[in-house]
Tab-separated table of C-alpha atoms and ligand atoms in Angstrom:
chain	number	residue	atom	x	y	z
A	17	UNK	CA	-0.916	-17.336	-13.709
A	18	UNK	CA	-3.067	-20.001	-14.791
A	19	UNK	CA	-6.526	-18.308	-15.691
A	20	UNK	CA	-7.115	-14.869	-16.752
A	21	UNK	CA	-6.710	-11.777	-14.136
A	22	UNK	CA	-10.061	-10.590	-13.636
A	23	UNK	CA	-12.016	-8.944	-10.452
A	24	UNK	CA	-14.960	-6.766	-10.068
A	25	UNK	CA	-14.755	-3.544	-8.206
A	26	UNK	CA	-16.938	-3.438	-5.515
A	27	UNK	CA	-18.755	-0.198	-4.476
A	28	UNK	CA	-17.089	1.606	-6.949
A	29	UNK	CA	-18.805	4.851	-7.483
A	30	UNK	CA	-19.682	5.333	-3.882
A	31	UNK	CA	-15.901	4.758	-3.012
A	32	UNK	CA	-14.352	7.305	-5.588
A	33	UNK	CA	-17.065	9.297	-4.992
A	34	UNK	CA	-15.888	9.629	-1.286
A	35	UNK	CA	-12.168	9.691	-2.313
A	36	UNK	CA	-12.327	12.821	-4.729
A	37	UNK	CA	-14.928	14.770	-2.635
A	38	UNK	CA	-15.872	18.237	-4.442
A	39	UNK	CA	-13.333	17.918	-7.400
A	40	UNK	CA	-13.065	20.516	-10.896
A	41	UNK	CA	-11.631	23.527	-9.054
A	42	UNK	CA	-8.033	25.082	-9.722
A	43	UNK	CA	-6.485	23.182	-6.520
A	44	UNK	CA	-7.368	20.124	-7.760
A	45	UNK	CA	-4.124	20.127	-9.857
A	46	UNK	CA	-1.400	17.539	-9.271
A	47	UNK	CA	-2.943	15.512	-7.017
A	48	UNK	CA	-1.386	12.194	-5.575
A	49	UNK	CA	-4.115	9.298	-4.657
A	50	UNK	CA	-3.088	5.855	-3.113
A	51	UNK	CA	-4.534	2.712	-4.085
A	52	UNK	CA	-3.032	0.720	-1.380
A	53	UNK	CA	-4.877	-2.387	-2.965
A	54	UNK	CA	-4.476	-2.403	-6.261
A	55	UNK	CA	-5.689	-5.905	-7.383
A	56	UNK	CA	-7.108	-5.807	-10.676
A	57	UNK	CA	-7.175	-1.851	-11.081
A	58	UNK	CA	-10.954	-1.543	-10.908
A	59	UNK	CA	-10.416	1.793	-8.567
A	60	UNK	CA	-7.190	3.248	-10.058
A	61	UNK	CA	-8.496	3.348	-13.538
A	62	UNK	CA	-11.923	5.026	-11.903
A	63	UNK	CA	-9.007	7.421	-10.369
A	64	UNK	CA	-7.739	8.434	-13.271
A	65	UNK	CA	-10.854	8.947	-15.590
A	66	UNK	CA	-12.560	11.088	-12.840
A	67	UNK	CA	-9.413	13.430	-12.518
A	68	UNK	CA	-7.624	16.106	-14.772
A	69	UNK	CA	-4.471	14.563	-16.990
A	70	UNK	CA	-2.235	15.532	-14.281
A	71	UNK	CA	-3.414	13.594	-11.291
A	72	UNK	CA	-1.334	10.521	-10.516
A	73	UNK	CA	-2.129	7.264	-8.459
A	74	UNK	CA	0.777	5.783	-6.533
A	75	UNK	CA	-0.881	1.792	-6.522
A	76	UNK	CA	-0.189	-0.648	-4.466
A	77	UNK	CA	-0.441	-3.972	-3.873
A	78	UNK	CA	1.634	-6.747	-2.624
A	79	UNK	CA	0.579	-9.634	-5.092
A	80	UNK	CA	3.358	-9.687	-8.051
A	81	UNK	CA	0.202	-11.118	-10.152
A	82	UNK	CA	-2.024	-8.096	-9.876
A	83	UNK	CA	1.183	-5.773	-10.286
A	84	UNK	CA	1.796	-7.578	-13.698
A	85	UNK	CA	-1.754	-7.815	-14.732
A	86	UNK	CA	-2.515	-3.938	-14.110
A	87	UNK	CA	0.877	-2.834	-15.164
A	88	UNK	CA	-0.474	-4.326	-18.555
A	89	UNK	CA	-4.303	-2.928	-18.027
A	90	UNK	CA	-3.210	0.351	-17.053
A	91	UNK	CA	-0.753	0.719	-19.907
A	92	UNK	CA	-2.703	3.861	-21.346
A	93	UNK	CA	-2.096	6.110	-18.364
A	94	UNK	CA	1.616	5.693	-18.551
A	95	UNK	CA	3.230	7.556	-15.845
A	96	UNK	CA	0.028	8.523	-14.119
A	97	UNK	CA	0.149	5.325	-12.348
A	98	UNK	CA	3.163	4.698	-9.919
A	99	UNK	CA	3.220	1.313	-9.653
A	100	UNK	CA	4.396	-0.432	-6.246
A	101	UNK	CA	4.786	-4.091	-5.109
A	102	UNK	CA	4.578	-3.745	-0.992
A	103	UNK	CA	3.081	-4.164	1.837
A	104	UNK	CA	0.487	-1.441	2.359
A	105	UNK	CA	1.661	-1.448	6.113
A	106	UNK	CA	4.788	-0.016	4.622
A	107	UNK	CA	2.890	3.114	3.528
A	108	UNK	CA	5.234	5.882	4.653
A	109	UNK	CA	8.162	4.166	3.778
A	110	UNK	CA	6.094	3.360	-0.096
A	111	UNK	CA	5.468	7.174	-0.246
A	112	UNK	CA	8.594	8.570	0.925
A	113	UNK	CA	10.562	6.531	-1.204
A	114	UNK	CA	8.520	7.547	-4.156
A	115	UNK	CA	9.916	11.188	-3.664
A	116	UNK	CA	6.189	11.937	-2.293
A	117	UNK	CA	5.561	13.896	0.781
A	118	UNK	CA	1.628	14.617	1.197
A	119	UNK	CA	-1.392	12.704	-0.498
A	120	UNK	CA	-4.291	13.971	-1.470
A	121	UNK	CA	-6.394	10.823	-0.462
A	122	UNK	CA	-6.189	6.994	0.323
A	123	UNK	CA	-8.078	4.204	-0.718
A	124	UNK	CA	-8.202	0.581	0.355
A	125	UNK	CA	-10.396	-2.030	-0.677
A	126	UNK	CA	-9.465	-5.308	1.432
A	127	UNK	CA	-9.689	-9.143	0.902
A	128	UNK	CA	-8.756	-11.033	-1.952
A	129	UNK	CA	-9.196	-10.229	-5.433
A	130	UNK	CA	-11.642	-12.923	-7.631
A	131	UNK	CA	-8.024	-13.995	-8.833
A	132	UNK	CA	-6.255	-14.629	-6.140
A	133	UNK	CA	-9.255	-16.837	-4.806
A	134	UNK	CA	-10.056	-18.535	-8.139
A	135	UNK	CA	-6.404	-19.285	-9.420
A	136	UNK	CA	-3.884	-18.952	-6.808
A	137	UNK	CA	-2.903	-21.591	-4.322
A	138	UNK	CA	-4.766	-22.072	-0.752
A	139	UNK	CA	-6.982	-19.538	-0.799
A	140	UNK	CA	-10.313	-21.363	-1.670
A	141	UNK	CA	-12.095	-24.074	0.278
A	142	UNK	CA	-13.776	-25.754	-3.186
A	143	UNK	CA	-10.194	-26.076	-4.916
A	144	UNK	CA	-7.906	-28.745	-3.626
A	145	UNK	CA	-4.346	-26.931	-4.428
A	146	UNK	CA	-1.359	-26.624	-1.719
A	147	UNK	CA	-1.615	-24.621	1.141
A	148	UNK	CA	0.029	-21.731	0.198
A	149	UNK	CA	-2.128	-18.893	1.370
A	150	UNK	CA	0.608	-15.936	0.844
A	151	UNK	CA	-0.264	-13.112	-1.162
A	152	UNK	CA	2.902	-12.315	-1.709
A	153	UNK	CA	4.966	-15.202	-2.682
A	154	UNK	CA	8.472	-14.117	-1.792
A	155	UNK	CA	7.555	-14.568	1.803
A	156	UNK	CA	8.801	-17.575	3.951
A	157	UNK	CA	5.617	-18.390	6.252
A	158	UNK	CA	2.834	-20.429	4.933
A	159	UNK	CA	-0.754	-21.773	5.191
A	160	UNK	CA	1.076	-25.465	5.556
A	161	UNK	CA	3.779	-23.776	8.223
A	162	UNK	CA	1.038	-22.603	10.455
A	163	UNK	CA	-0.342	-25.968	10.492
A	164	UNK	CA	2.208	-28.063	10.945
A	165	UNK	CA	4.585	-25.972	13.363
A	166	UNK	CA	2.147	-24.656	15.488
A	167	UNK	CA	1.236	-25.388	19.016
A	168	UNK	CA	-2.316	-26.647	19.630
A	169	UNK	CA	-2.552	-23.524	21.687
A	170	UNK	CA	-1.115	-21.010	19.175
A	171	UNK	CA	-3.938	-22.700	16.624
A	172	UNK	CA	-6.988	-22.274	18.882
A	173	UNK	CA	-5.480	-18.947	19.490
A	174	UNK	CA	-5.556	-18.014	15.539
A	175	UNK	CA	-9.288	-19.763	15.113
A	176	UNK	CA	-10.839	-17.944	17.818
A	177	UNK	CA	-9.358	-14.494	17.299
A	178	UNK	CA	-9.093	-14.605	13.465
A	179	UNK	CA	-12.428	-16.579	12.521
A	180	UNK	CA	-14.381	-16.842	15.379
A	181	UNK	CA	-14.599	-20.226	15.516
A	182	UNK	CA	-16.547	-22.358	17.799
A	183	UNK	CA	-14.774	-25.260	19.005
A	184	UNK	CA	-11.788	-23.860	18.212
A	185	UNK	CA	-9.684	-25.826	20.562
A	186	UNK	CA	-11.128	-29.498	19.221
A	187	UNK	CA	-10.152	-28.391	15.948
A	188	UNK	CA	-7.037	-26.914	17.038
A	189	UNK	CA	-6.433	-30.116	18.429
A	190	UNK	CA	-7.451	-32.189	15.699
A	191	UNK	CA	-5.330	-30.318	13.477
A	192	UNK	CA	-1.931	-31.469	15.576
A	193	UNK	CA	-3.531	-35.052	16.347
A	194	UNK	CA	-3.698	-35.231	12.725
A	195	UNK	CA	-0.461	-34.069	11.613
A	196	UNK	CA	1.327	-36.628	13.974
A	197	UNK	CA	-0.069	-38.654	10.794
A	198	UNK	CA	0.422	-36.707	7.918
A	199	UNK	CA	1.828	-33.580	7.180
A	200	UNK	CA	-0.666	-30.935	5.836
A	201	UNK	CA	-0.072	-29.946	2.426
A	202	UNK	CA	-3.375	-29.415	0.709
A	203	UNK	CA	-6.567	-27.384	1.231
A	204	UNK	CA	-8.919	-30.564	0.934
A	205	UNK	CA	-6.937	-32.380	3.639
A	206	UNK	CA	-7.987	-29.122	5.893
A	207	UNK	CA	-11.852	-30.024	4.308
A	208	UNK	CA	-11.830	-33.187	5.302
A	209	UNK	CA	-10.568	-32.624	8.646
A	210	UNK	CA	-13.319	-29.908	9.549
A	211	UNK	CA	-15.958	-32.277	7.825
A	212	UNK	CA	-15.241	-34.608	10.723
A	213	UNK	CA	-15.737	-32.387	13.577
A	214	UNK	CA	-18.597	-30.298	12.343
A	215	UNK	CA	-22.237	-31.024	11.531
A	216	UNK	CA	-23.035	-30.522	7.612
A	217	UNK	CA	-25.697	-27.662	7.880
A	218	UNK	CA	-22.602	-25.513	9.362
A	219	UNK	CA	-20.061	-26.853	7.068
A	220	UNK	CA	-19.541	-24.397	4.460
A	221	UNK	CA	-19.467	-20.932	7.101
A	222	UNK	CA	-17.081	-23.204	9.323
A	223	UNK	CA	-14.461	-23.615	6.409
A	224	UNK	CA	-14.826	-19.651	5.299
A	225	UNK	CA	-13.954	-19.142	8.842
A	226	UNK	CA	-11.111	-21.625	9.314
A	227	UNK	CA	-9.782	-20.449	5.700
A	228	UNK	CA	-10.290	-16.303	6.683
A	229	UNK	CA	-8.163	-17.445	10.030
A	230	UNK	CA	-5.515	-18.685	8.966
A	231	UNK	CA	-4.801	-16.206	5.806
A	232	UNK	CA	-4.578	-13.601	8.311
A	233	UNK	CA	-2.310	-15.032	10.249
A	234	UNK	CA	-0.417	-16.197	6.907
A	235	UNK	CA	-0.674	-12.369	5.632
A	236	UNK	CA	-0.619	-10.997	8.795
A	237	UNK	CA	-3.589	-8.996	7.519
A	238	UNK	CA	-4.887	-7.405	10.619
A	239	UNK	CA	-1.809	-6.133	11.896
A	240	UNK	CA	-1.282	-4.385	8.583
A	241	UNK	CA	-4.331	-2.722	8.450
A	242	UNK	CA	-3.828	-0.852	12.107
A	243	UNK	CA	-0.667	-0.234	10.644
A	244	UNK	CA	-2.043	1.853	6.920
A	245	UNK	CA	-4.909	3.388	8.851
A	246	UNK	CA	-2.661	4.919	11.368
A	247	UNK	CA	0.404	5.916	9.577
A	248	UNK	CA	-2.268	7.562	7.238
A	249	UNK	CA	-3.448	10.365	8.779
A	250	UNK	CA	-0.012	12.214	8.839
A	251	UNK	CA	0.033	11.307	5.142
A	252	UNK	CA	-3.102	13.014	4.453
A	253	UNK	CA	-3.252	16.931	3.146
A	254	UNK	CA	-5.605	19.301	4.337
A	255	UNK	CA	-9.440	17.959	3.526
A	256	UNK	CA	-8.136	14.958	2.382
A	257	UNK	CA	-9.924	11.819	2.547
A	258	UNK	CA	-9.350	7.984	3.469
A	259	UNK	CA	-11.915	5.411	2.332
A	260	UNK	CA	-12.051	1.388	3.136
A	261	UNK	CA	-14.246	-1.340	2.041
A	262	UNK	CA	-13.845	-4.066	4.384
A	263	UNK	CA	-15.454	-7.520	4.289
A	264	UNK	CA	-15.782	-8.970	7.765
A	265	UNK	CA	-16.579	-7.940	11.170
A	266	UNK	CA	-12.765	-8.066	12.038
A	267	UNK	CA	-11.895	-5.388	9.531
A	268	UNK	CA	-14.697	-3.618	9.855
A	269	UNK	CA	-14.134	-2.684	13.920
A	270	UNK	CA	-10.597	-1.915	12.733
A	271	UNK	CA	-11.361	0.562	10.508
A	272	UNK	CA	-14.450	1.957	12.354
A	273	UNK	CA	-12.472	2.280	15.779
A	274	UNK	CA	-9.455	3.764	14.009
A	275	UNK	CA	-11.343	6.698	12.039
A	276	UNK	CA	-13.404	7.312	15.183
A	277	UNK	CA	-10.118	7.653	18.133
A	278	UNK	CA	-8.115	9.216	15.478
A	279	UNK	CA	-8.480	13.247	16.039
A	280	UNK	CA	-6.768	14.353	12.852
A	281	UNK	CA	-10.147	12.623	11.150
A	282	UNK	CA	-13.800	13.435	11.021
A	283	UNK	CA	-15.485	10.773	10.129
A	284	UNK	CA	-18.104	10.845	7.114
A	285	UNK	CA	-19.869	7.959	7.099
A	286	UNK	CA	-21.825	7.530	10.219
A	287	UNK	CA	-23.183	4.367	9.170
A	288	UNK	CA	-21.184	2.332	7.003
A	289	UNK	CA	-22.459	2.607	2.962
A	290	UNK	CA	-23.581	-1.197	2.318
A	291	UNK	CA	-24.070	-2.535	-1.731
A	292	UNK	CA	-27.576	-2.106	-3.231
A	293	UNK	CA	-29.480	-5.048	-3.794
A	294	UNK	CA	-29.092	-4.746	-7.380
A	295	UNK	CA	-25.099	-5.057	-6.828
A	296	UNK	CA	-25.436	-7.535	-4.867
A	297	UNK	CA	-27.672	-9.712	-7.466
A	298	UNK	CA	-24.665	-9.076	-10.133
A	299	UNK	CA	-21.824	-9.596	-8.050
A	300	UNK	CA	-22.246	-11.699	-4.358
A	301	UNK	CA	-18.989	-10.654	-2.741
A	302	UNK	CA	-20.282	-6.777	-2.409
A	303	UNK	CA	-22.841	-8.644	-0.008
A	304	UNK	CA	-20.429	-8.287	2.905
A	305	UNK	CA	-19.384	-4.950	1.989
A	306	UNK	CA	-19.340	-1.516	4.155
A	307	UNK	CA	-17.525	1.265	3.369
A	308	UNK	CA	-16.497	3.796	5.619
A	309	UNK	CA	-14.515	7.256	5.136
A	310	UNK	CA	-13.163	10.154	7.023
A	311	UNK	CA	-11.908	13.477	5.993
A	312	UNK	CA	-8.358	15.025	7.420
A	313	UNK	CA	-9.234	17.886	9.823
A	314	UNK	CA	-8.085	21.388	8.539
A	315	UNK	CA	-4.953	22.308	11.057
A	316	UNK	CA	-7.256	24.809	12.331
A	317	UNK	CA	-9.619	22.546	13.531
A	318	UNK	CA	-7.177	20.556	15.262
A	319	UNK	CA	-6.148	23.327	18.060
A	320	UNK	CA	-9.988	23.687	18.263
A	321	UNK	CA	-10.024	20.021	19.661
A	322	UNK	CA	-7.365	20.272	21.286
A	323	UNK	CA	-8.817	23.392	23.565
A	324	UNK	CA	-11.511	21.457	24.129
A	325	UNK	CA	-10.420	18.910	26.151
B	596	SAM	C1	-10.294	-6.871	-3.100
B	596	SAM	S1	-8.794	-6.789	-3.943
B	596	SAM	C2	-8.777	-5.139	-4.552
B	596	SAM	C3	-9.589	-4.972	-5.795
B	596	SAM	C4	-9.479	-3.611	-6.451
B	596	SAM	N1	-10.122	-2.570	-5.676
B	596	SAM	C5	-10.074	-3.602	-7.859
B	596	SAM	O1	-10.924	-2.759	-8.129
B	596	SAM	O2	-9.695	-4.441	-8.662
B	596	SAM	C6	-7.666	-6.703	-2.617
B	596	SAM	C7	-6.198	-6.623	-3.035
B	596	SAM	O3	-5.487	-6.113	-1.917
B	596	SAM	C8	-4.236	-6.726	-1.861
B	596	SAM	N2	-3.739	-6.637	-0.492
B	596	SAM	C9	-4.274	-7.185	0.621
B	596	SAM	N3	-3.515	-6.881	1.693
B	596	SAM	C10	-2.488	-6.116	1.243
B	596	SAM	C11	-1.384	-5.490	1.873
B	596	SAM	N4	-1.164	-5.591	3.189
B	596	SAM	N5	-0.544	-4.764	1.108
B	596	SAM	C12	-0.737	-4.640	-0.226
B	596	SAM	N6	-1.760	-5.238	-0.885
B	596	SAM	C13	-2.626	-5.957	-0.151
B	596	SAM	C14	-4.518	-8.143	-2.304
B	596	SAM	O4	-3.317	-8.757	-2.767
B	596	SAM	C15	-5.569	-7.950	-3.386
B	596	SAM	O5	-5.001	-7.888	-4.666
């Protein structure tokens, strides 16, 4: 870690708020949430002030850095927190092996943390630093693998699908012209490369897009998320809830077409929540925010539906 860990929660209270639902009565007691994205504890420690002294968060996140920095942060709650380097894909595997059979709700909050994009390798367009791009660093595949072993078609494949790209096949193509050169290795050589083929004014949302493309392929982010959302819902007790804060249009569809097919879930949010404008003036990444939750359908509820159709 070369700067401090620091990251500011993004739609906090509305987020908890739909997490903990109608809290204070008698069956509130030992509850299990899960953070599935820890990063710099911003919603765990929220968690844990807004619940009795015997509610525990099982936290996850697959960065070692944000592990280590909240382990630290979090020190106060001792064994409140459960702490858990993983994969959130991994999530009944996480909670069964943590001796954990239902939850009582489940939060993610996707993206990078401020950290990862300010300080750790290949994340950030405005930093030249090695394409790294993996969140979790014990992991073989990188930003620089993608780009050097893939086939033009594979790489037109990843722009389109995973940053919309237009032109995605010239750039796709430039990419292996260009490593029959040189070998990728750093983030500015990707810069310079995209400041050839597109015109200024479209610069900057070209190289978010290139960058957001290839970290999900890197992290293999969407795949994960179908993964958490679905393995969720048998996870989730009576009444519980699941909340995520997604960034893009990518994630958003995920989690909005998930919470809607899924008929274990009602869905609360018929709009996603979006920041206020006075969050967004303090802190610019909530501008891409929405939030959307469901609620576990009580089993009774469920042979309703089922009648139904
Ligand atoms: C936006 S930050 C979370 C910030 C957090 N809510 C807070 O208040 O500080 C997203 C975090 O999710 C983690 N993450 C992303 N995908 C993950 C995955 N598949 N499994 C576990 N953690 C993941 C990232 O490493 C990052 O630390």
């Amino acid at each position: 870690m070369d700067e401090e860990f620091y990251h500011e929660p993004v739609l906090l209270n509305e987020t908890i708020l739909y997490l903990l639902g109608k809290t204070g009565s008698s069956k509130d007691a030992h509850r299990v949430y899960v953070d599935c994205t820890l990063g710099g504890g911003g919603y765990t420690k929220k968690i844990l002030e807004d619940t009795s002294e015997d509610t525990r968060v099982l936290a996850i996140d697959r960065d070692v850095y944000a592990v280590r920095h909240t382990k630290s942060v979090l020190s106060e709650y001792g064994s409140r927190v459960i702490f858990s380097q993983s994969n959130f894909g991994d999530i009944k595997k996480i909670v069964s092996d943590e001796g954990l059979e239902t939850i009582d709700g489940i939060v993610m909050d996707l993206g990078l943390s401020t950290y990862q994009l300010s300080s750790e390798a290949g994340f950030s367009y405005q930093k030249d630093t090695s394409l790294d791009m993996r969140a979790d660093k014990s992991q073989q595949l990188t930003a620089a693998d993608v780009l050097n072993t893939y086939s033009a078609q594979e790489l037109a494949e990843i722009l389109y699908k995973f940053g919309e790209m237009r032109y995605s096949r010239q750039i796709a193509a430039e990419i292996v012209q260009q490593r029959s050169e040189t070998k990728f290795e750093t983030t500015f050589q990707l810069v310079e490369l995209l400041k050839k083929k597109v015109p200024p004014r479209f610069l900057n949302s070209d190289l978010s897009r290139l960058f957001q493309a290839i970290r999900i392929e890197v992290n293999n982010e969407l795949e994960n998320l179908e993964r958490v959302l679905k393995d969720s819902v048998d996870l989730l007790s009576e009444g519980a809830r699941i909340v995520a804060v997604s960034y893009h249009s990518l994630e958003d569809r995920i989690v909005k077409n998930a919470l809607r097919a899924d008929e274990g879930l009602r869905v609360l949010t018929k709009k996603p929540v979006e920041a206020t404008e006075e969050e967004i003036a303090a802190n610019i990444r909530s501008r891409s925010a929405k939030l959307r939750a469901a609620e576990k359908n009580s089993e009774k509820k469920l042979s309703k539906n089922k009648y139904r159709q």
